[in-house]
């Protein structure tokens, strides 16, 4: 071993990596504790928090059977069924880390969104096994940030850029996306050696259908008033899905639904008071960037619903398979992944307004918080239309812009508190 104290500590990159690991673990632990400390946490939420703790605090890999390789994805528009059918497991890698964001901030242009900066930060520093262990990465080319991310990752890792159509109502658009899925399927087969047969694809559709069944139970339970589970707890369970093999996540979700149903039978609700019922929509909210849901609940709001792609949008209904063949399943997956999607990266997005109106009714929403990650233009563009629509319905809405740091927490706190008070005042 070297006598030189500097050399003994390892090269500067290694020291930087170690600093990164300890800082990012500490931040994740802090947010995990805050989620745990919220009152009325169901016991069955514990496995979901263990998964987040394992990945972000202990810096472990994805939670899965050992022999299965992982494929990193960056969007709900990459069908997980294809990856499971090829004998791999998808891991959703959209980054929520403040520590990785700070590193990515030096790599990406100033106005890039923090989510993409965080991904670039993880890649640059070479930490976080959940990122490092991915045998392949699939980046959907949706917004400009994702496009450049595909290029950045493509220079460093085996990466597939998945071209998602910007419209989805014309047959030609759908045909092009089906071709993309075929090409992606071929890359997956190269990786695992497993051809995408009809049998494998239907088996994988069965896996996701079981998860969707439990999720639909959960959504029904969430619509209860008063609330049976806090919104932040719900978001933690949904975030954990990104890093867990789907059969395991389904099992945990089943146990959570069973516990919540028992709570209802016992008359134990998570929020007995008449708290303003709030829906969150907008840019993705990825753990550990949980400052917004935590603030809503700490400031006296009831976070009853979230229309983000880390929430309900991530688990639509199972694909509607008309033609029982490999091609039929691929077409059904292409349809399911894009047609109902309310992501603003599509040219026409009336679906989102419709979806929000429907959620306001289903969840008896009294106010909407519109979350814009700084630099996320696609969501920002749609704010005006949303504001107009909600104005017609008489539902208050605020736009909150945030970044991946804690400097804006006090400002967000003041605005959210005022919004919650405004709803309360309107109810008097
Ligand atoms: S916001 Fe849109 S493009 Fe981004 S991950 Fe979600 S669904 Fe995909
Ligand atoms: S949709 Fe928004 S948050 Fe997602 S990658 Fe694009 S700019 Fe970033």
Coordinates of N, CA and C and ligand atoms in Angstrom, one line a residue, residues 74-77 142 146 309 313 343 379, ligand 1:
X74 N -37.0 4.9 -19.5 CA -37.2 6.3 -19.0 C -38.5 6.8 -19.3
X75 N -39.5 5.9 -19.4 CA -40.8 6.4 -19.7 C -41.9 5.3 -19.7
X76 N -43.1 5.6 -19.3 CA -44.2 4.6 -19.3 C -44.5 4.2 -20.7
X77 N -44.0 4.8 -21.7 CA -44.3 4.4 -23.1 C -43.4 3.3 -23.6
X142 N -39.1 11.4 -26.7 CA -40.4 12.1 -26.6 C -40.2 13.6 -26.6
X146 N -35.1 14.3 -23.6 CA -35.0 12.8 -23.7 C -34.2 12.5 -25.0
X309 N -46.9 10.6 -14.5 CA -46.6 9.3 -15.0 C -45.9 8.4 -14.0
X313 N -50.9 7.0 -14.3 CA -50.7 6.9 -15.7 C -49.7 5.8 -16.0
X343 N -49.5 12.3 -21.7 CA -48.3 13.0 -21.7 C -48.3 14.2 -22.7
X379 N -44.8 20.4 -20.2 CA -45.9 20.6 -19.2 C -46.2 22.0 -19.0
Ligands
LIG1 S1 -43.6 12.9 -18.8 FE1 -44.2 11.9 -20.7 S2 -42.2 11.5 -21.8 FE2 -41.7 12.0 -19.6 S3 -41.6 9.9 -18.7 FE3 -43.7 10.7 -18.4 S4 -44.9 9.8 -20.0 FE4 -42.7 9.7 -20.6

